[in-house]
mmCIF file with all atom_site columns, C-alpha atoms in Angstrom:
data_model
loop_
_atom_site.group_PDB
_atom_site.id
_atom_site.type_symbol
_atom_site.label_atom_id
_atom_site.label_alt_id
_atom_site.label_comp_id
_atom_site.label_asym_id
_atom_site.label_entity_id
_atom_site.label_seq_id
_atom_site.pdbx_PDB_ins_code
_atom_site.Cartn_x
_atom_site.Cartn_y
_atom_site.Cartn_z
_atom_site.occupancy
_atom_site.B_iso_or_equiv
_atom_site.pdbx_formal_charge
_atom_site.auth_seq_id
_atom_site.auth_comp_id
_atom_site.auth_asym_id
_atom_site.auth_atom_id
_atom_site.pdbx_PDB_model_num
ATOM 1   C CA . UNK A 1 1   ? 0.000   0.000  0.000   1.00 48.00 ? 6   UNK A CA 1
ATOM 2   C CA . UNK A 1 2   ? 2.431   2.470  1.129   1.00 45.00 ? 7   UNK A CA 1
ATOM 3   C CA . UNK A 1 3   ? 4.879   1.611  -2.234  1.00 46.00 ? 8   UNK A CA 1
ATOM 4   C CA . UNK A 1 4   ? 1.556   2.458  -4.210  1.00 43.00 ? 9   UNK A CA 1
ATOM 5   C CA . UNK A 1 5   ? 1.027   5.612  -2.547  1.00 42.00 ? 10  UNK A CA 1
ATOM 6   C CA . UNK A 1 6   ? 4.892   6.722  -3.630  1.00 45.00 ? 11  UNK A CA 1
ATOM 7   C CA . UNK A 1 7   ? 4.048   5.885  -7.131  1.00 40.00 ? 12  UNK A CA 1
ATOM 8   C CA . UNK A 1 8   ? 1.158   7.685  -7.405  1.00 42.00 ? 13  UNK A CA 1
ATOM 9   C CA . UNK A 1 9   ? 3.796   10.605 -5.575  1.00 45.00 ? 14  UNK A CA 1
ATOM 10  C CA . UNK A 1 10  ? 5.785   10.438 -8.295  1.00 45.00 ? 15  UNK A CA 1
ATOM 11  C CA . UNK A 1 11  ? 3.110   10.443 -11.325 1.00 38.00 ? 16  UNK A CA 1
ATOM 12  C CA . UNK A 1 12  ? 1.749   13.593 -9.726  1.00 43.00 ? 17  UNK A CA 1
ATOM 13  C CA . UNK A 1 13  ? 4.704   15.655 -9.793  1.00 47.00 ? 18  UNK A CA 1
ATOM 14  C CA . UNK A 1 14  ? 5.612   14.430 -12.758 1.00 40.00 ? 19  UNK A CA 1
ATOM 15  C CA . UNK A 1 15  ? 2.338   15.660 -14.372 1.00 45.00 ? 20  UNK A CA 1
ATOM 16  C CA . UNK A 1 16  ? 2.455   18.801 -12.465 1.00 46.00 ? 21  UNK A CA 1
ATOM 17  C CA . UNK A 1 17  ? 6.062   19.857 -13.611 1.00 47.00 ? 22  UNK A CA 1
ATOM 18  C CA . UNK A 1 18  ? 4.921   18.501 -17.080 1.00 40.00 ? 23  UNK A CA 1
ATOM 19  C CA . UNK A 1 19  ? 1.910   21.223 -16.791 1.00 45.00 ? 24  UNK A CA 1
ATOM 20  C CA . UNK A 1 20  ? 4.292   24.094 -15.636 1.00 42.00 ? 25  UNK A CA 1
ATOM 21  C CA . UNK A 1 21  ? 6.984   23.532 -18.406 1.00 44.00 ? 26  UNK A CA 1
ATOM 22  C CA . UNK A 1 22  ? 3.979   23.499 -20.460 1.00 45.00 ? 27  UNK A CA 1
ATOM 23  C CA . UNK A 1 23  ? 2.966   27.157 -19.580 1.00 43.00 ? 28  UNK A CA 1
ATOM 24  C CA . UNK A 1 24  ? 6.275   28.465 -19.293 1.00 52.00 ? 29  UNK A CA 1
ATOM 25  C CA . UNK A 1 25  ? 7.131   27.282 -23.531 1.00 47.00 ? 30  UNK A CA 1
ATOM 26  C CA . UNK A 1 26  ? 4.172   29.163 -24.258 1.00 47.00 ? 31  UNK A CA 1
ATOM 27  C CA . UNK A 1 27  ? 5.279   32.145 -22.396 1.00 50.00 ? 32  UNK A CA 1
ATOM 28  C CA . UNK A 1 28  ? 8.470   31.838 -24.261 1.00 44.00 ? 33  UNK A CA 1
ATOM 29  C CA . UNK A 1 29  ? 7.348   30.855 -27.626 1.00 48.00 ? 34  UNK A CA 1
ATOM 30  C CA . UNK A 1 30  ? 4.969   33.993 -27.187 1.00 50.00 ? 35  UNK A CA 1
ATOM 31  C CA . UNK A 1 31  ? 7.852   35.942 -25.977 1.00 49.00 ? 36  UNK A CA 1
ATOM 32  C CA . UNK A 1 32  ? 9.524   34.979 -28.783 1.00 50.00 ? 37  UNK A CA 1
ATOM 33  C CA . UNK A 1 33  ? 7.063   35.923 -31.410 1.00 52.00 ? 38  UNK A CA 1
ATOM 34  C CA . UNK A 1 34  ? 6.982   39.261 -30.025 1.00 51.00 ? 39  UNK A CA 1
ATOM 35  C CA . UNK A 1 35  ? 10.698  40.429 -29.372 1.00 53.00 ? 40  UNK A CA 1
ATOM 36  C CA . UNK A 1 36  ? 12.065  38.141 -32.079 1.00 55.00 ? 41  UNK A CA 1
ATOM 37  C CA . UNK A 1 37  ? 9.979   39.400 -35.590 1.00 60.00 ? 42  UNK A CA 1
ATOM 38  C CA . UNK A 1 38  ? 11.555  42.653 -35.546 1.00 63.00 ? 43  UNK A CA 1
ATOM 39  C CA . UNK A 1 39  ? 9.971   46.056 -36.678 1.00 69.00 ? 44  UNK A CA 1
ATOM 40  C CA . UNK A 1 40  ? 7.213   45.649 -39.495 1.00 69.00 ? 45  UNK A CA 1
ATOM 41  C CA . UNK A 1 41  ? 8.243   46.793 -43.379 1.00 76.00 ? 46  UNK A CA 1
ATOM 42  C CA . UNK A 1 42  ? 8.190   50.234 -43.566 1.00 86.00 ? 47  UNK A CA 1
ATOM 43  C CA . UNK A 1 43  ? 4.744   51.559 -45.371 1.00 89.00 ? 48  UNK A CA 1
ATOM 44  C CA . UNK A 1 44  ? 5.891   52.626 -49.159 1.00 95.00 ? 49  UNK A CA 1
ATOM 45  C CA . UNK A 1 45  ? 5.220   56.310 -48.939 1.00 97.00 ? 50  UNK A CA 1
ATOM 46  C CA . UNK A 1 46  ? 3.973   58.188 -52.440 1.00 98.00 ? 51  UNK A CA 1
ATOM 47  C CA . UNK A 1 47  ? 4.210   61.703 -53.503 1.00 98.00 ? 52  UNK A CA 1
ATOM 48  C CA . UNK A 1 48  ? 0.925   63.532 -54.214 1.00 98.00 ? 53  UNK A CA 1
ATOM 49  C CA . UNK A 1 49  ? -0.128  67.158 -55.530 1.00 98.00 ? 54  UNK A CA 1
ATOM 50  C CA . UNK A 1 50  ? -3.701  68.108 -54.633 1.00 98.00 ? 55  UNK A CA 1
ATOM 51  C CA . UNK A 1 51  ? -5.409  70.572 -56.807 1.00 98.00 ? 56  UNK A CA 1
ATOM 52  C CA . UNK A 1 52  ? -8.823  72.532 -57.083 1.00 97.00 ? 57  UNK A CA 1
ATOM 53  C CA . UNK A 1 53  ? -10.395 75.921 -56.806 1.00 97.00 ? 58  UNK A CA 1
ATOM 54  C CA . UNK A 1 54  ? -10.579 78.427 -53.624 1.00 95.00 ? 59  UNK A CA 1
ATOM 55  C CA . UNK A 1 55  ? -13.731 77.326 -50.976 1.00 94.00 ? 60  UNK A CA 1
ATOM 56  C CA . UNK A 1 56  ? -13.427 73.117 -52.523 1.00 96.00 ? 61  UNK A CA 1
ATOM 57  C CA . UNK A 1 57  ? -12.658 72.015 -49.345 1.00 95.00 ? 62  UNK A CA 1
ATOM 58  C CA . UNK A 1 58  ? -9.244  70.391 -49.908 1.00 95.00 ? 63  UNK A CA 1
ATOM 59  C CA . UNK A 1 59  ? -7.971  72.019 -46.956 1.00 94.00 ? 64  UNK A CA 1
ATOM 60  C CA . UNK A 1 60  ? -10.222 70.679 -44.185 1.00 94.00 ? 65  UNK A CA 1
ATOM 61  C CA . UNK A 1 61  ? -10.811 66.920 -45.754 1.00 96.00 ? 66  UNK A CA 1
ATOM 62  C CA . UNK A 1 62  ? -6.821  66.830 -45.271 1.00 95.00 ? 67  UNK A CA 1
ATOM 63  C CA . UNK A 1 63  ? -6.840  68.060 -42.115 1.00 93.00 ? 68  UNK A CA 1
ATOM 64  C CA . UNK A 1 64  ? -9.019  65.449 -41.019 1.00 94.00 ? 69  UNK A CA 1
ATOM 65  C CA . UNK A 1 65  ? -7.171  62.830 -42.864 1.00 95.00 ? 70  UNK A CA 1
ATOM 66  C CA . UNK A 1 66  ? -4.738  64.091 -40.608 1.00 93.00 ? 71  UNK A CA 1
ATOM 67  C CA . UNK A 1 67  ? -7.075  63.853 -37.178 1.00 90.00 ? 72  UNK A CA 1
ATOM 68  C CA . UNK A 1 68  ? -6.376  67.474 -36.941 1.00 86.00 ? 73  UNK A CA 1
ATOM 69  C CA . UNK A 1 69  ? -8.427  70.180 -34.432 1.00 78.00 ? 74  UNK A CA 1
ATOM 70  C CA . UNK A 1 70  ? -10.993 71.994 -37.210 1.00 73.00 ? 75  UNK A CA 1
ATOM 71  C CA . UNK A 1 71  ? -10.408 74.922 -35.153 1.00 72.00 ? 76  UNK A CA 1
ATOM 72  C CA . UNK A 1 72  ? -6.954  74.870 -36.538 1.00 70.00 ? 77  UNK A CA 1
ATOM 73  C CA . UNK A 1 73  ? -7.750  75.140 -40.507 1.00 71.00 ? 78  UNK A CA 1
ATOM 74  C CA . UNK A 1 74  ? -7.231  77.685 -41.997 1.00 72.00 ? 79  UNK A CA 1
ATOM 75  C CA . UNK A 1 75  ? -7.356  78.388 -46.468 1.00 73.00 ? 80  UNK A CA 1
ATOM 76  C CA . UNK A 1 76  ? -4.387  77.092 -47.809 1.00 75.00 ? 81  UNK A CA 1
ATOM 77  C CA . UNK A 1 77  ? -3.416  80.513 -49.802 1.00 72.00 ? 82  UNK A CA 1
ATOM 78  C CA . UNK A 1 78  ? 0.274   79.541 -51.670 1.00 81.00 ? 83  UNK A CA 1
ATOM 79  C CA . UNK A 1 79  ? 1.286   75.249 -50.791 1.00 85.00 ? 84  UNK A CA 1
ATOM 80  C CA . UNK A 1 80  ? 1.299   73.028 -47.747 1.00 90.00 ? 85  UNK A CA 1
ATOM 81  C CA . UNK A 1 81  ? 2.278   69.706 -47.648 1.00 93.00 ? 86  UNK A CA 1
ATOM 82  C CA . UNK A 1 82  ? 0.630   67.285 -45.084 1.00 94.00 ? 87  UNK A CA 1
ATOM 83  C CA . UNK A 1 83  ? 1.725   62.879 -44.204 1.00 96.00 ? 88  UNK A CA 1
ATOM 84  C CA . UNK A 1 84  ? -1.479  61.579 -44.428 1.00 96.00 ? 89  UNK A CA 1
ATOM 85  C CA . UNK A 1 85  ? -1.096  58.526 -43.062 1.00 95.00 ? 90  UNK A CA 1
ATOM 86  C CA . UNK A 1 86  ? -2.982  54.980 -44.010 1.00 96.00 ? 91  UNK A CA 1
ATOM 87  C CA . UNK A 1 87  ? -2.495  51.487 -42.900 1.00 93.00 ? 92  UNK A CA 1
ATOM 88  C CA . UNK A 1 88  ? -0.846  50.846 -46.165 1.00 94.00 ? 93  UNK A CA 1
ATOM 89  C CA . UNK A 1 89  ? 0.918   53.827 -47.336 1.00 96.00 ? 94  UNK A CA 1
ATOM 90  C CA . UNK A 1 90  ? 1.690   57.460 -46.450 1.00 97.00 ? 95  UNK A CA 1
ATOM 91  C CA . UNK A 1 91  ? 0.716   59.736 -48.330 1.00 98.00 ? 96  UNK A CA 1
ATOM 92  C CA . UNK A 1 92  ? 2.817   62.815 -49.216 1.00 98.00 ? 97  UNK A CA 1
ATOM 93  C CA . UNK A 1 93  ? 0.675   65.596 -49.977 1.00 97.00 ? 98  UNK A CA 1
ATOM 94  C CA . UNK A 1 94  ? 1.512   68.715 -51.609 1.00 97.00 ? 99  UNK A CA 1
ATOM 95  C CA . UNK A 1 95  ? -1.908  70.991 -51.471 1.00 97.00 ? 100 UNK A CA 1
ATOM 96  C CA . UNK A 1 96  ? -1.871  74.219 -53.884 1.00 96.00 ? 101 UNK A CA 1
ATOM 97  C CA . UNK A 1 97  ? -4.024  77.138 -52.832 1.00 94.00 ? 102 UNK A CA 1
ATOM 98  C CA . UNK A 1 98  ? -6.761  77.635 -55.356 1.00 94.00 ? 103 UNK A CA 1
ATOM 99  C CA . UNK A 1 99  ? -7.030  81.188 -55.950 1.00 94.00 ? 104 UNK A CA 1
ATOM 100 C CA . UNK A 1 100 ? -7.173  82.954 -59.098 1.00 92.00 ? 105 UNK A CA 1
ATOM 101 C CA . UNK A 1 101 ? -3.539  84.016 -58.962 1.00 92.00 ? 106 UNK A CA 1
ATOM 102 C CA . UNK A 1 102 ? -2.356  80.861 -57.755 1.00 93.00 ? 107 UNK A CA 1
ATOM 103 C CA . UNK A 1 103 ? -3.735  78.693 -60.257 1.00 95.00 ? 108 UNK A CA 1
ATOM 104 C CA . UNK A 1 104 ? -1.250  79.900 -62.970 1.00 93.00 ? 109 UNK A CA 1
ATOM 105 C CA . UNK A 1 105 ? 1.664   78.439 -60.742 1.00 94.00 ? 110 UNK A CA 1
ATOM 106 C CA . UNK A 1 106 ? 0.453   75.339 -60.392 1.00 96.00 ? 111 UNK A CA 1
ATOM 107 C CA . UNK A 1 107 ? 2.957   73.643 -62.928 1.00 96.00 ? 112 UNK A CA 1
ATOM 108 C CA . UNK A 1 108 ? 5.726   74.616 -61.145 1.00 95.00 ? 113 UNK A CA 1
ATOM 109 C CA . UNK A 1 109 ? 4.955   72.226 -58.723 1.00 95.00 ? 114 UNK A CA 1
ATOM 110 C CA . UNK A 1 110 ? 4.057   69.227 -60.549 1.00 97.00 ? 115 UNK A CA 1
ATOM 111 C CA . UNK A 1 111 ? 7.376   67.624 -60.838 1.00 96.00 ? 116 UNK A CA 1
ATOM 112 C CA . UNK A 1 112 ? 7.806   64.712 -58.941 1.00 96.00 ? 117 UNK A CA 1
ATOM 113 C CA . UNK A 1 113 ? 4.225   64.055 -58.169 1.00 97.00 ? 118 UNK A CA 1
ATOM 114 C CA . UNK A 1 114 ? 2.620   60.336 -57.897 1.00 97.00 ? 119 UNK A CA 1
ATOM 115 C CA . UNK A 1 115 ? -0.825  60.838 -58.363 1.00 97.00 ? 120 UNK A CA 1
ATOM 116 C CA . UNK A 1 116 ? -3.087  63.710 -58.097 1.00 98.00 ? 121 UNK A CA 1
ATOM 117 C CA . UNK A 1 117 ? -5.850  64.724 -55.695 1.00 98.00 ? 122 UNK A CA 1
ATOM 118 C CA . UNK A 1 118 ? -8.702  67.175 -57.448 1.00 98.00 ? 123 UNK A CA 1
ATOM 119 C CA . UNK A 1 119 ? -11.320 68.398 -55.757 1.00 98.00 ? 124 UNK A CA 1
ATOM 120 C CA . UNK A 1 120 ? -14.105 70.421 -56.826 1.00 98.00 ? 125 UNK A CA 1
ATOM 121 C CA . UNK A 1 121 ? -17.205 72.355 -54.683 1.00 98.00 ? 126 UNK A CA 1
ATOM 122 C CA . UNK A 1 122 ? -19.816 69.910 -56.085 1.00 98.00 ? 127 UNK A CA 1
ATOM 123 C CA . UNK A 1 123 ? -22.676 72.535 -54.855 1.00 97.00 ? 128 UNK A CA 1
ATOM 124 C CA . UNK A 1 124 ? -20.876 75.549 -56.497 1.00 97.00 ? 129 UNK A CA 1
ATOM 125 C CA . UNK A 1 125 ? -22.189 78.171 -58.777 1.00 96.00 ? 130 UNK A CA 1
ATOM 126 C CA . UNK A 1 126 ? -22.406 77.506 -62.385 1.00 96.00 ? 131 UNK A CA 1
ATOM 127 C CA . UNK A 1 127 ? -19.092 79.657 -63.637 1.00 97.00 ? 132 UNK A CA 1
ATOM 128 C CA . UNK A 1 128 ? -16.713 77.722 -60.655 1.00 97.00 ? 133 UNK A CA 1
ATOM 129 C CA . UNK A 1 129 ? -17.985 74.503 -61.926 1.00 97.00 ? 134 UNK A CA 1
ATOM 130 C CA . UNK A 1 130 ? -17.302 75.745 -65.111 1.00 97.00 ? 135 UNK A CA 1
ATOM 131 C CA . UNK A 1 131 ? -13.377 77.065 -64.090 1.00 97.00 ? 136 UNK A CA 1
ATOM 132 C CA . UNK A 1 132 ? -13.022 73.596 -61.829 1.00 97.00 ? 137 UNK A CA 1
ATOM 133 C CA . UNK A 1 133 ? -13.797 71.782 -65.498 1.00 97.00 ? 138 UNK A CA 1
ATOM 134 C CA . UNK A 1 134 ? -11.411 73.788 -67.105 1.00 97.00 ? 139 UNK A CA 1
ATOM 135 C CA . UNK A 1 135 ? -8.432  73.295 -64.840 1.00 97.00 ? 140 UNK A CA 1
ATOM 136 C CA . UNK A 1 136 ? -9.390  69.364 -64.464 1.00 96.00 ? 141 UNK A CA 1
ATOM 137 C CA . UNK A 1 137 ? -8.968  69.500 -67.889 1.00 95.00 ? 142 UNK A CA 1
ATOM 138 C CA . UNK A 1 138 ? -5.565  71.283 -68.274 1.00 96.00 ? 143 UNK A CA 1
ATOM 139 C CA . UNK A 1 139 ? -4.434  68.852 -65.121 1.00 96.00 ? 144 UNK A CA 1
ATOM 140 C CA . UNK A 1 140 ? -5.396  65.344 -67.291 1.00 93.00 ? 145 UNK A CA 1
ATOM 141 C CA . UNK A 1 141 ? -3.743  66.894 -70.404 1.00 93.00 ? 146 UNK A CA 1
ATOM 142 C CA . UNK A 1 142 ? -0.330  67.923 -68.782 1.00 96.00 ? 147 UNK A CA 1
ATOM 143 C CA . UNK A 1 143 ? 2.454   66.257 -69.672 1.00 96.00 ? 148 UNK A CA 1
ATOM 144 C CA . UNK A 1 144 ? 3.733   66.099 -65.703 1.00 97.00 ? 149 UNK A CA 1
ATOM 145 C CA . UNK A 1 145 ? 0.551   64.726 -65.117 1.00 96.00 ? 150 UNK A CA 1
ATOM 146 C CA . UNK A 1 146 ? -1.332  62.848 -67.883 1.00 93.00 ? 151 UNK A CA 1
ATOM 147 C CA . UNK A 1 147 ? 0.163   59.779 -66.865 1.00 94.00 ? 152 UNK A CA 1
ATOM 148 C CA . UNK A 1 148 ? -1.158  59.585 -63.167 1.00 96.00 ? 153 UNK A CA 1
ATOM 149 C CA . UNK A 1 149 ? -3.588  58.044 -61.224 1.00 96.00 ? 154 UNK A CA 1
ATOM 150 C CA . UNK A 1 150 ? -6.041  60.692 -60.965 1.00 97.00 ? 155 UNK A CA 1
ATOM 151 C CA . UNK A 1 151 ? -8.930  61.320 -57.709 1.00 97.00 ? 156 UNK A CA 1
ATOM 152 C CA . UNK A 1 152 ? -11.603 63.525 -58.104 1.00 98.00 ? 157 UNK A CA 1
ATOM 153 C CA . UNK A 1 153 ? -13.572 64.083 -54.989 1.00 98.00 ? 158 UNK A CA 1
ATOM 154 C CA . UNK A 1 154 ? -16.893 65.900 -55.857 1.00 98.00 ? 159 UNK A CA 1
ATOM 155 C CA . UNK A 1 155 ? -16.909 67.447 -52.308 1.00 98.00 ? 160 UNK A CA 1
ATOM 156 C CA . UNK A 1 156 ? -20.192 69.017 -49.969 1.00 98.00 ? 161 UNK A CA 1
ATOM 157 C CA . UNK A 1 157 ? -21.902 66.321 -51.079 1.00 97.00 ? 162 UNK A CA 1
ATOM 158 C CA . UNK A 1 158 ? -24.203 67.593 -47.825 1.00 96.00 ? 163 UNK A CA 1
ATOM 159 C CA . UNK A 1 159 ? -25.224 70.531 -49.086 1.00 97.00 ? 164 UNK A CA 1
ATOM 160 C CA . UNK A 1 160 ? -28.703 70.698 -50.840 1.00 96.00 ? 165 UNK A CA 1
ATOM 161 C CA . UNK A 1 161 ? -27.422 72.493 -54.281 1.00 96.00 ? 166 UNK A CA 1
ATOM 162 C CA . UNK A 1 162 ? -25.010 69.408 -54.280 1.00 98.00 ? 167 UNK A CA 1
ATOM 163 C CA . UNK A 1 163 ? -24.667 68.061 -57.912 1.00 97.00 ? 168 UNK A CA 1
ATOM 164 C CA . UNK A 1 164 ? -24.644 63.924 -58.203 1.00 97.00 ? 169 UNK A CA 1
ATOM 165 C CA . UNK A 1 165 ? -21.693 62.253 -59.255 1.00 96.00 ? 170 UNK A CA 1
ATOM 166 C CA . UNK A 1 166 ? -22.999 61.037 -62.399 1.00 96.00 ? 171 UNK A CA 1
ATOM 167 C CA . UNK A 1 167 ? -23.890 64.798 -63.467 1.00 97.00 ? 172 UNK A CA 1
ATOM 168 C CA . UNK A 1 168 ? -20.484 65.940 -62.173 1.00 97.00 ? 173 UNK A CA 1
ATOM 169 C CA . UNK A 1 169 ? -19.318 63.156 -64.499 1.00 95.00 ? 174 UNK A CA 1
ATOM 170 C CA . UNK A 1 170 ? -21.262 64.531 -67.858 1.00 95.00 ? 175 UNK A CA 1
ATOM 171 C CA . UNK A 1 171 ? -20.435 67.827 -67.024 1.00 95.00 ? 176 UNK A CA 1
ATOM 172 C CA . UNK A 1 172 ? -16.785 67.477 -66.800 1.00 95.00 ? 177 UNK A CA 1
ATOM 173 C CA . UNK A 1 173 ? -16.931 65.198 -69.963 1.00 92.00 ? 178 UNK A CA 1
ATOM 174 C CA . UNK A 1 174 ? -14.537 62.864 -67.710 1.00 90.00 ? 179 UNK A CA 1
ATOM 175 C CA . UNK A 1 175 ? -15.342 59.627 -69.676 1.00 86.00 ? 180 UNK A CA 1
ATOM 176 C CA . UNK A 1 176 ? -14.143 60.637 -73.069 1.00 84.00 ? 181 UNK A CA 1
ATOM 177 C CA . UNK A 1 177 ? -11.660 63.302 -71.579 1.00 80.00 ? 182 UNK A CA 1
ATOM 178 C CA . UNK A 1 178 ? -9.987  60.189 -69.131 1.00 76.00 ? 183 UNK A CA 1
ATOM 179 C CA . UNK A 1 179 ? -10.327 57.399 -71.555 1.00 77.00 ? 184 UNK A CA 1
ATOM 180 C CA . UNK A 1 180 ? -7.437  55.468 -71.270 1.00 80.00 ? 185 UNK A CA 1
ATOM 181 C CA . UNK A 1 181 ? -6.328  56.948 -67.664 1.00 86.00 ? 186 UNK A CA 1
ATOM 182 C CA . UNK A 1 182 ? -6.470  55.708 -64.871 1.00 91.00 ? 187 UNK A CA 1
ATOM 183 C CA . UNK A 1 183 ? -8.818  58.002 -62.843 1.00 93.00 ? 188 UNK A CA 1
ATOM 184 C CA . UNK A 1 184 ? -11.614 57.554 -60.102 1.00 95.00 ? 189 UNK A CA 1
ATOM 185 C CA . UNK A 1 185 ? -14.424 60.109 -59.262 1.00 97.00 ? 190 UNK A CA 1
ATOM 186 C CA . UNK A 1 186 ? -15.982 59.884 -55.953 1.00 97.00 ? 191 UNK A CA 1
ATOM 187 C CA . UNK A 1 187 ? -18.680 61.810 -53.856 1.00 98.00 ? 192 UNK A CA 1
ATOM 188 C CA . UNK A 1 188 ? -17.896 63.155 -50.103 1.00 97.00 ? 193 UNK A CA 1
ATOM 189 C CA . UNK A 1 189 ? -18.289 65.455 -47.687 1.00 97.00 ? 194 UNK A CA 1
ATOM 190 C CA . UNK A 1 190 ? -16.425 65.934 -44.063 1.00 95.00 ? 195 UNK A CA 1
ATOM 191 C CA . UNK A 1 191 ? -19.913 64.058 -42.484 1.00 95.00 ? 196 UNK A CA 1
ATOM 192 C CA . UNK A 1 192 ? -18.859 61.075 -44.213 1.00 96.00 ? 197 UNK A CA 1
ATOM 193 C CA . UNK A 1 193 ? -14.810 60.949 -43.715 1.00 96.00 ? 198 UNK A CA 1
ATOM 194 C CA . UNK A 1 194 ? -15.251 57.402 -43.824 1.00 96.00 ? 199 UNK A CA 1
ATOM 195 C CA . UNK A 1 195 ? -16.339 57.383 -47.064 1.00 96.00 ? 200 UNK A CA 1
ATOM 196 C CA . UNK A 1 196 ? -13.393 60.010 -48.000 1.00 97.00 ? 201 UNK A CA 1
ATOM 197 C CA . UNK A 1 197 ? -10.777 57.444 -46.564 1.00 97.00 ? 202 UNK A CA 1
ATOM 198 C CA . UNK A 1 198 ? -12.302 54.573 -48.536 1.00 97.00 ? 203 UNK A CA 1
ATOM 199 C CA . UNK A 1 199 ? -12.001 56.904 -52.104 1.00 97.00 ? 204 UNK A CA 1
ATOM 200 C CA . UNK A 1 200 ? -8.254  57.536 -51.038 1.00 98.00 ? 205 UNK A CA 1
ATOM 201 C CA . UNK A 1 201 ? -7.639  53.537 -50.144 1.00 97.00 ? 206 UNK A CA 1
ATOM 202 C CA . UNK A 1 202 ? -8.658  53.144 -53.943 1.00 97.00 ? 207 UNK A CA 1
ATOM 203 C CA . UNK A 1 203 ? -6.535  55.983 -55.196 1.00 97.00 ? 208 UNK A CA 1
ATOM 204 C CA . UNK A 1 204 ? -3.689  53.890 -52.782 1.00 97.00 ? 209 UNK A CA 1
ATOM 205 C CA . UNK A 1 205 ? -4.399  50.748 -54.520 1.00 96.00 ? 210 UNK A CA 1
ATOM 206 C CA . UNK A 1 206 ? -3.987  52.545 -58.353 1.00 95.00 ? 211 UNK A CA 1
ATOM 207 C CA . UNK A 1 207 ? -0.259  53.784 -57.072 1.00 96.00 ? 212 UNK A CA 1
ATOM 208 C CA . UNK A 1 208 ? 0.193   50.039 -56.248 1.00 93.00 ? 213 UNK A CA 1
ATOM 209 C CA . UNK A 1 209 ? -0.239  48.716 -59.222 1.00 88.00 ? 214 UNK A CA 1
ATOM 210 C CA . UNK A 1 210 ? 1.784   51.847 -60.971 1.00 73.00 ? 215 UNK A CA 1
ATOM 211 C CA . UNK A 1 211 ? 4.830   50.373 -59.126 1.00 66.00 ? 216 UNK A CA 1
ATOM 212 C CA . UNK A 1 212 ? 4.645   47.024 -60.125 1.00 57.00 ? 217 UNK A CA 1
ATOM 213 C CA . UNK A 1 213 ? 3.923   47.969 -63.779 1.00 54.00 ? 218 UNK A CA 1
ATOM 214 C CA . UNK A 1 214 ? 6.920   46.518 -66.044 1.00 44.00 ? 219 UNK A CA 1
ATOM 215 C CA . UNK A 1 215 ? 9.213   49.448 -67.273 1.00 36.00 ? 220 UNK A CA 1
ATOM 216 C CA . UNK A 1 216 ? 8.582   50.919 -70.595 1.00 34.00 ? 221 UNK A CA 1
ATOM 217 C CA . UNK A 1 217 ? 11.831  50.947 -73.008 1.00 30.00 ? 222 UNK A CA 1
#
């Protein structure tokens, strides 16, 4: 009896140390996994200009991209540039002012640009629509920029005198204009950021597949 009683002893510390060296592997193999992977990749940053008329709103959709205090905004009136950042990607953004005298500098800073960011007042009056159309159209013709991805955001979608995208997109005459480019035109407003950071994912995914486009000889 008693010789029984030491072997069952013996089974029960072995299955207790057995349960402890059990715990402590996870503990290290989680330990491991956490101190051992390294940093993550770095996110592939891209460099953006963002373009469109006085009173658009490309200003404050930025600045919320950015989670910054609306208090804070204030018209962009010659350039800013802002890291927008994403999940994916950071986003370098170069944001022109939009005023009359402005516009006719916009070229000079073009260069180097990714992808461009237009936005137009989508509840303006007749002859800004008719100035956003114009400049939209000198943007998809120039040479610095014809070969971008392209986002249009038909902003204050909130506001009553609000034009729908798919009047936006006759007006503009985007599809025989943009045939062949790669461009996307979205609605939004700053009630619906969620929809704003959805239209720039796409825009995101468009610079993706730029980079992994085979070279041109």
């Amino acid at each position: 009896m008693e010789q029984e009683f030491h072997v069952y002893k013996k089974l029960f510390a072995l299955d207790s140390q057995m349960k402890y060296t059990g715990v402590n592997m996870v503990h290290l193999l989680c330990f491991r996994a956490l101190c051992c992977k390294g940093p993550p990749p770095p996110r592939p940053e891209y460099d953006l200009v963002c373009i469109g008329l006085t009173g658009s709103g490309k200003t404050s959709l930025l600045s919320q991209l950015c989670s910054e205090s609306p208090e804070n905004i204030v018209s962009t009136t010659g350039f800013s540039i802002k890291a927008v950042p994403f999940q994916n990607a950071i986003l370098n953004v170069k944001e022109l002012g939009g005023a009359d005298n402005i516009r006719k500098y916009w070229s000079r800073y073009y260069q180097g640009s990714q992808g461009v960011i237009f936005v137009l007042d989508s509840a303006s009056s007749e002859d800004d629509l008719e100035t956003a159309r114009n400049e939209l159209h000198s943007a998809l013709q120039h040479p610095q920029l014809c070969t971008l991805p392209f986002l249009i955001l038909a902003n204050h979608q909130d506001k009553p005198a609000a034009r729908s995208v798919q009047e936006i997109k006759k007006y503009f005459e985007l599809e025989p204009l943009a045939r062949g480019k790669r461009w996307i035109l979205k609605p939004c407003s700053l009630e619906d950021m969620e929809a704003v950071k959805d239209s720039f994912s796409l825009l995101i995914n468009l610079l993706e597949e730029r980079d992994f486009e085979p070279s041109r000889m």
